[in-house]
Amino acid sequence: MQNFSLSPDGKEYNLPTPEDDQKELAIIKEITCQQRSSGRKIVAVQGMGFVGCVMAAVVADAVDPQGNPLYFVHGQQRPSLRSYWKVPVINSGHSPVNSSDPEIPGIFKRTVLEKKTFRATWLNQVYELADIVVVDIQLDATKPAFGDAAKGYCDLSAFRDGIRTLGERIRPDCLILVETTVPPGACEKVIKPIIEAEFEKRGIDTEKFPPLIAHSYERVMPGNNYVRSIRNFWRVYSGIDDRSKTMAREFLSNIIDVENYPLTEVDNTNASELAKVMENSYRAVNIALTLEWAKFAEQIGVNLHQIRKAIRKRQGTHDNMLRPSLGVGGYCLTKDPVLANWSMSAIFDLPGSLDMAISAVNINDTMPAHTLELVHQHFPRLNDIKVTVLGISYLEELGDTRHSPSETLIRLLNENWAIVKAHDPYVEYWPEMENVIIRPDLENAVKDAEVIIFAVGHNEYTNLDPDHLLRMCLYKPLIVDCSNFICNLKIKRYIELGCTVTGVGKGHINYLRTARH
Amino acid sequence: MQNFSLSPDGKEYNLPTPEDDQKELAIIKEITCQQRSSGRKIVAVQGMGFVGCVMAAVVADAVDPQGNPLYFVHGQQRPSLRSYWKVPVINSGHSPVNSSDPEIPGIFKRTVLEKKTFRATWLNQVYELADIVVVDIQLDATKPAFGDAAKGYCDLSAFRDGIRTLGERIRPDCLILVETTVPPGACEKVIKPIIEAEFEKRGIDTEKFPPLIAHSYERVMPGNNYVRSIRNFWRVYSGIDDRSKTMAREFLSNIIDVENYPLTEVDNTNASELAKVMENSYRAVNIALTLEWAKFAEQIGVNLHQIRKAIRKRQGTHDNMLRPSLGVGGYCLTKDPVLANWSMSAIFDLPGSLDMAISAVNINDTMPAHTLELVHQHFPRLNDIKVTVLGISYLEELGDTRHSPSETLIRLLNENWAIVKAHDPYVEYWPEMENVIIRPDLENAVKDAEVIIFAVGHNEYTNLDPDHLLRMCLYKPLIVDCSNFICNLKIKRYIELGCTVTGVGKGHINYLRTARH
């Protein structure tokens, strides 16, 4: 049986043995003792995922006005085959997440190796030592039926286990700050009862020591401003009682640039939890709206992207309008409406549902089918047609493939027996689609393509010169522009070079084709 | 038979006789001749409605760099019983629309009486004299079934008649600039064929003189910035050919502050028409989303207005989020998605529909039912319950009652046999609800109320002091806050004074009720 954890760069890390556990326990106890005696509070971050590890580094980087670190951070990661490698990687001063943010390497090196205020561990015993635990456990929504998000639910069992671990170990005066996006009601109706039950098992009088639980959600934006999106950005928070609110406020004020991004306190944790899922639902709904208008625009000779630009001039009321595209990816917009809708019945036992938000998820999840339709207009049968998909991440200039709409597109192309090649300058390995080979060089990816789909707006693609691309191609491929990545001048050139061009929301292309130059 | 037209201030204006027509024709011909000889272009504005009359004044107010008026404007209004009074009212230097904009009286006085560049007439013959016709005919959508906007359609017959009048009379080189919000496709597929047919009847060679048709939509905002919202605001335009586009650009550049609000030209008139209805659909969808979240928030102790404030801190991406309320009123958001959806099948013969936008209209149209639900939670039966509705216009600080959600609310209250009184400081007469008596003084309106519904956020209501209001009341009324018009401090005070308080999206009220002061 495999007893090592494999990091993305191919290194093997042996899982810890019982002897390692013994040694590690002595180390974390000694470090905690030292750090506490130098006046630092001890923070444990639960989960070294996408948010947790950077949040941990930001906390470890916080200093008082004299420049002295305020916190020592234990970053706790379970010693699983899939993720244990993060512990030694972090402790060598490196980031376990791949990011284009230039601040990322520096903040890990600085906090782990220089300030020595951040250390990763696999031991749950760190929770016994902490003044504050920040919960960053991953929590996903399950959508059992594609395009039927109303059936979506949230399996809380692993999350409950993680919280139970805290209840078994934390000191009664330790603040639990939940940062995970949770279904509304989680702090009051899921976390609080678990902690109280564990406290009672341990003989702690919960009248005298009511659990201290707060919620504050991150608004992490992957990309170049990853660290800034945690440290230099607005935060909403609340707590289940006044003391929890106060402790959360003090902690967040120390780590976040509250002078420029003042905190917003809301009445209760339900409100803070609801705010997070509502802000993402707002975006999901706005994206969903673009699809039906894109389909209309395509059929009446209208460039919807041009219209969007015109409408967005109405600053303050219309400038948040989103663009039609291949679809919606990432970790938030695809699941947060589901968390809220599920919470309504499962946590609060309420009738009704969040129909607008759920329709939006359904429309967004199935949106790549529209790009397939555009291909079908030119290739009614896709059997053995060679299709190259340019871009498989879910955002420009980013290698993040979580819930990428390119994944749905490629599945649909495969179902139609097309021969698919994928290319992405930021992705070497696609964990969700292990059997799709990603071509490292563009020439190889497009050489024999009959269809080229511009799926993601990476600069490498938006800067592509039509003549240059066509020189790499054996055929005159159908060019599919999923979200206005190709300007009108280039569209004209592709047409001059003998290609057919189509695109989401780009009904003006026929007009360009017939227009006098 | 009545042969006079009654103005809102109660004056009677005799409809013109054939002799009046003769005299008027001589006058408009002479004025046109004079004005043309002083170098001015002649503009006719078709329809002296809400937009047309102010647009006409703005055009008449435009000057060249030396301060000389550029245009003489004939404002044409049909001599109907309902609207003929506008002609003499305008020609006396007064505005036919009631507006809080301080610019309104000045611009009518200045253009009609001082500059003498604006004159209203009832004669269609003005179109024979015009270089440019601006079309501001009213065009509504019909929604035959309440809450089923998919069945909505647009009766174009009166609009077609208006356009036919132009085709019968305009010079072949006259530009028709359509400003009416039309179903997408109207310029190319409705207006152009009518004008061509009329030109051909008149023996005009449409190959040599293709009709000149452009579309540019206004973004009039009623209220204090009425005139500015025409003159100092972004405009989108297009034309059915290059010459129409150029003429529209030149005209709009002369009348609009294009230095600060540059024009946006789009590819074709379909695009310009679609932009208008899409920008309003975007708002309608965002409002619809708030309802389901408000219902959820109300049941889990959350103040959705507080959450909205927190979310809107994300400037540039989330600050356009709208608030939950009694519902949506006015002339645009309630009908524009219907125009677009209807156009898809009726004008373009396309399959599919704009489901998100249509659902939004249905949700918004029926939204007042939710306020009724809030009342029902406290008064399961409303028979003979005295309910006072504060505010019947569709916007704050405005007397405009068109498609006001208060209208729907009062209809629902009436259906439930409640005894309804209405109050609004800006409305004396409610044309859509003639049998509802509007109480002029607040005391009289609230005196015997068992329920007081804060429907509109007029300052008079948001500034109301609870002690002051309760002194006017015989009972301790149920206070219903439709959109966060009553702050938390005042809610507490109403509760202290013995009232029950509830409100749309205001689930925190029970929390306030039990909170220690």
mmCIF file with all atom_site columns, C-alpha atoms in Angstrom, chain B residues 48-122:
data_model
loop_
_atom_site.group_PDB
_atom_site.id
_atom_site.type_symbol
_atom_site.label_atom_id
_atom_site.label_alt_id
_atom_site.label_comp_id
_atom_site.label_asym_id
_atom_site.label_entity_id
_atom_site.label_seq_id
_atom_site.pdbx_PDB_ins_code
_atom_site.Cartn_x
_atom_site.Cartn_y
_atom_site.Cartn_z
_atom_site.occupancy
_atom_site.B_iso_or_equiv
_atom_site.pdbx_formal_charge
_atom_site.auth_seq_id
_atom_site.auth_comp_id
_atom_site.auth_asym_id
_atom_site.auth_atom_id
_atom_site.pdbx_PDB_model_num
ATOM 1  C CA . MET B 1 48  ? -45.616 65.518 -26.476 1.00 0.00 ? 48  MET B CA 1
ATOM 2  C CA . GLY B 1 49  ? -45.580 62.806 -23.805 1.00 0.00 ? 49  GLY B CA 1
ATOM 3  C CA . PHE B 1 50  ? -43.341 62.376 -20.826 1.00 0.00 ? 50  PHE B CA 1
ATOM 4  C CA . VAL B 1 51  ? -40.166 62.207 -22.911 1.00 0.00 ? 51  VAL B CA 1
ATOM 5  C CA . GLY B 1 52  ? -41.161 64.015 -26.105 1.00 0.00 ? 52  GLY B CA 1
ATOM 6  C CA . CYS B 1 53  ? -41.985 67.417 -24.636 1.00 0.00 ? 53  CYS B CA 1
ATOM 7  C CA . VAL B 1 54  ? -38.757 67.666 -22.635 1.00 0.00 ? 54  VAL B CA 1
ATOM 8  C CA . MET B 1 55  ? -36.710 66.310 -25.533 1.00 0.00 ? 55  MET B CA 1
ATOM 9  C CA . ALA B 1 56  ? -38.311 68.992 -27.734 1.00 0.00 ? 56  ALA B CA 1
ATOM 10 C CA . ALA B 1 57  ? -37.345 71.677 -25.231 1.00 0.00 ? 57  ALA B CA 1
ATOM 11 C CA . VAL B 1 58  ? -33.775 70.380 -25.018 1.00 0.00 ? 58  VAL B CA 1
ATOM 12 C CA . VAL B 1 59  ? -33.454 70.448 -28.835 1.00 0.00 ? 59  VAL B CA 1
ATOM 13 C CA . ALA B 1 60  ? -34.936 73.942 -28.954 1.00 0.00 ? 60  ALA B CA 1
ATOM 14 C CA . ASP B 1 61  ? -32.453 75.048 -26.302 1.00 0.00 ? 61  ASP B CA 1
ATOM 15 C CA . ALA B 1 62  ? -29.364 73.858 -28.236 1.00 0.00 ? 62  ALA B CA 1
ATOM 16 C CA . VAL B 1 63  ? -27.045 76.597 -29.496 1.00 0.00 ? 63  VAL B CA 1
ATOM 17 C CA . ASP B 1 64  ? -23.941 76.877 -31.629 1.00 0.00 ? 64  ASP B CA 1
ATOM 18 C CA . PRO B 1 65  ? -20.618 78.072 -30.137 1.00 0.00 ? 65  PRO B CA 1
ATOM 19 C CA . GLN B 1 66  ? -21.733 81.684 -30.716 1.00 0.00 ? 66  GLN B CA 1
ATOM 20 C CA . GLY B 1 67  ? -24.890 81.101 -28.709 1.00 0.00 ? 67  GLY B CA 1
ATOM 21 C CA . ASN B 1 68  ? -27.288 81.070 -31.665 1.00 0.00 ? 68  ASN B CA 1
ATOM 22 C CA . PRO B 1 69  ? -30.095 78.512 -31.559 1.00 0.00 ? 69  PRO B CA 1
ATOM 23 C CA . LEU B 1 70  ? -29.446 75.601 -33.925 1.00 0.00 ? 70  LEU B CA 1
ATOM 24 C CA . TYR B 1 71  ? -32.960 74.252 -34.282 1.00 0.00 ? 71  TYR B CA 1
ATOM 25 C CA . PHE B 1 72  ? -36.548 75.336 -34.382 1.00 0.00 ? 72  PHE B CA 1
ATOM 26 C CA . VAL B 1 73  ? -38.811 72.665 -32.920 1.00 0.00 ? 73  VAL B CA 1
ATOM 27 C CA . HIS B 1 74  ? -42.419 71.901 -33.747 1.00 0.00 ? 74  HIS B CA 1
ATOM 28 C CA . GLY B 1 75  ? -43.831 69.727 -30.982 1.00 0.00 ? 75  GLY B CA 1
ATOM 29 C CA . GLN B 1 76  ? -46.669 67.753 -32.481 1.00 0.00 ? 76  GLN B CA 1
ATOM 30 C CA . GLN B 1 77  ? -49.511 66.481 -30.334 1.00 0.00 ? 77  GLN B CA 1
ATOM 31 C CA . ARG B 1 78  ? -52.682 64.871 -31.658 1.00 0.00 ? 78  ARG B CA 1
ATOM 32 C CA . PRO B 1 79  ? -55.788 66.934 -30.877 1.00 0.00 ? 79  PRO B CA 1
ATOM 33 C CA . SER B 1 80  ? -57.398 64.274 -28.675 1.00 0.00 ? 80  SER B CA 1
ATOM 34 C CA . LEU B 1 81  ? -59.684 64.985 -25.760 1.00 0.00 ? 81  LEU B CA 1
ATOM 35 C CA . ARG B 1 82  ? -57.112 63.474 -23.430 1.00 0.00 ? 82  ARG B CA 1
ATOM 36 C CA . SER B 1 83  ? -54.042 65.358 -24.603 1.00 0.00 ? 83  SER B CA 1
ATOM 37 C CA . TYR B 1 84  ? -54.862 68.377 -26.772 1.00 0.00 ? 84  TYR B CA 1
ATOM 38 C CA . TRP B 1 85  ? -54.520 70.729 -23.772 1.00 0.00 ? 85  TRP B CA 1
ATOM 39 C CA . LYS B 1 86  ? -50.752 70.196 -23.964 1.00 0.00 ? 86  LYS B CA 1
ATOM 40 C CA . VAL B 1 87  ? -50.560 72.331 -27.114 1.00 0.00 ? 87  VAL B CA 1
ATOM 41 C CA . PRO B 1 88  ? -51.889 75.581 -25.586 1.00 0.00 ? 88  PRO B CA 1
ATOM 42 C CA . VAL B 1 89  ? -50.124 74.870 -22.263 1.00 0.00 ? 89  VAL B CA 1
ATOM 43 C CA . ILE B 1 90  ? -46.744 74.513 -23.973 1.00 0.00 ? 90  ILE B CA 1
ATOM 44 C CA . ASN B 1 91  ? -47.378 77.543 -26.142 1.00 0.00 ? 91  ASN B CA 1
ATOM 45 C CA . SER B 1 92  ? -48.035 79.591 -23.019 1.00 0.00 ? 92  SER B CA 1
ATOM 46 C CA . GLY B 1 93  ? -44.487 78.738 -21.920 1.00 0.00 ? 93  GLY B CA 1
ATOM 47 C CA . HIS B 1 94  ? -45.387 76.064 -19.390 1.00 0.00 ? 94  HIS B CA 1
ATOM 48 C CA . SER B 1 95  ? -44.464 72.426 -19.028 1.00 0.00 ? 95  SER B CA 1
ATOM 49 C CA . PRO B 1 96  ? -47.208 69.872 -19.604 1.00 0.00 ? 96  PRO B CA 1
ATOM 50 C CA . VAL B 1 97  ? -45.461 67.486 -17.199 1.00 0.00 ? 97  VAL B CA 1
ATOM 51 C CA . ASN B 1 98  ? -45.325 67.884 -13.463 1.00 0.00 ? 98  ASN B CA 1
ATOM 52 C CA . SER B 1 99  ? -41.745 67.481 -12.317 1.00 0.00 ? 99  SER B CA 1
ATOM 53 C CA . SER B 1 100 ? -39.619 68.264 -9.316  1.00 0.00 ? 100 SER B CA 1
ATOM 54 C CA . ASP B 1 101 ? -36.737 69.225 -11.630 1.00 0.00 ? 101 ASP B CA 1
ATOM 55 C CA . PRO B 1 102 ? -36.063 72.940 -11.088 1.00 0.00 ? 102 PRO B CA 1
ATOM 56 C CA . GLU B 1 103 ? -34.825 73.194 -14.695 1.00 0.00 ? 103 GLU B CA 1
ATOM 57 C CA . ILE B 1 104 ? -38.250 72.312 -16.117 1.00 0.00 ? 104 ILE B CA 1
ATOM 58 C CA . PRO B 1 105 ? -40.102 75.641 -15.770 1.00 0.00 ? 105 PRO B CA 1
ATOM 59 C CA . GLY B 1 106 ? -37.052 77.551 -17.026 1.00 0.00 ? 106 GLY B CA 1
ATOM 60 C CA . ILE B 1 107 ? -36.433 75.535 -20.152 1.00 0.00 ? 107 ILE B CA 1
ATOM 61 C CA . PHE B 1 108 ? -40.061 75.806 -21.325 1.00 0.00 ? 108 PHE B CA 1
ATOM 62 C CA . LYS B 1 109 ? -40.233 79.539 -20.611 1.00 0.00 ? 109 LYS B CA 1
ATOM 63 C CA . ARG B 1 110 ? -36.852 80.126 -22.277 1.00 0.00 ? 110 ARG B CA 1
ATOM 64 C CA . THR B 1 111 ? -37.421 78.117 -25.456 1.00 0.00 ? 111 THR B CA 1
ATOM 65 C CA . VAL B 1 112 ? -41.099 78.949 -26.022 1.00 0.00 ? 112 VAL B CA 1
ATOM 66 C CA . LEU B 1 113 ? -41.293 82.572 -24.906 1.00 0.00 ? 113 LEU B CA 1
ATOM 67 C CA . GLU B 1 114 ? -37.767 83.983 -25.008 1.00 0.00 ? 114 GLU B CA 1
ATOM 68 C CA . LYS B 1 115 ? -35.812 82.208 -27.724 1.00 0.00 ? 115 LYS B CA 1
ATOM 69 C CA . LYS B 1 116 ? -39.076 81.363 -29.530 1.00 0.00 ? 116 LYS B CA 1
ATOM 70 C CA . THR B 1 117 ? -37.497 78.134 -30.833 1.00 0.00 ? 117 THR B CA 1
ATOM 71 C CA . PHE B 1 118 ? -40.183 75.773 -29.580 1.00 0.00 ? 118 PHE B CA 1
ATOM 72 C CA . ARG B 1 119 ? -43.847 75.743 -30.461 1.00 0.00 ? 119 ARG B CA 1
ATOM 73 C CA . ALA B 1 120 ? -46.454 73.054 -30.101 1.00 0.00 ? 120 ALA B CA 1
ATOM 74 C CA . THR B 1 121 ? -49.011 72.252 -32.769 1.00 0.00 ? 121 THR B CA 1
ATOM 75 C CA . TRP B 1 122 ? -51.633 69.634 -33.479 1.00 0.00 ? 122 TRP B CA 1
#
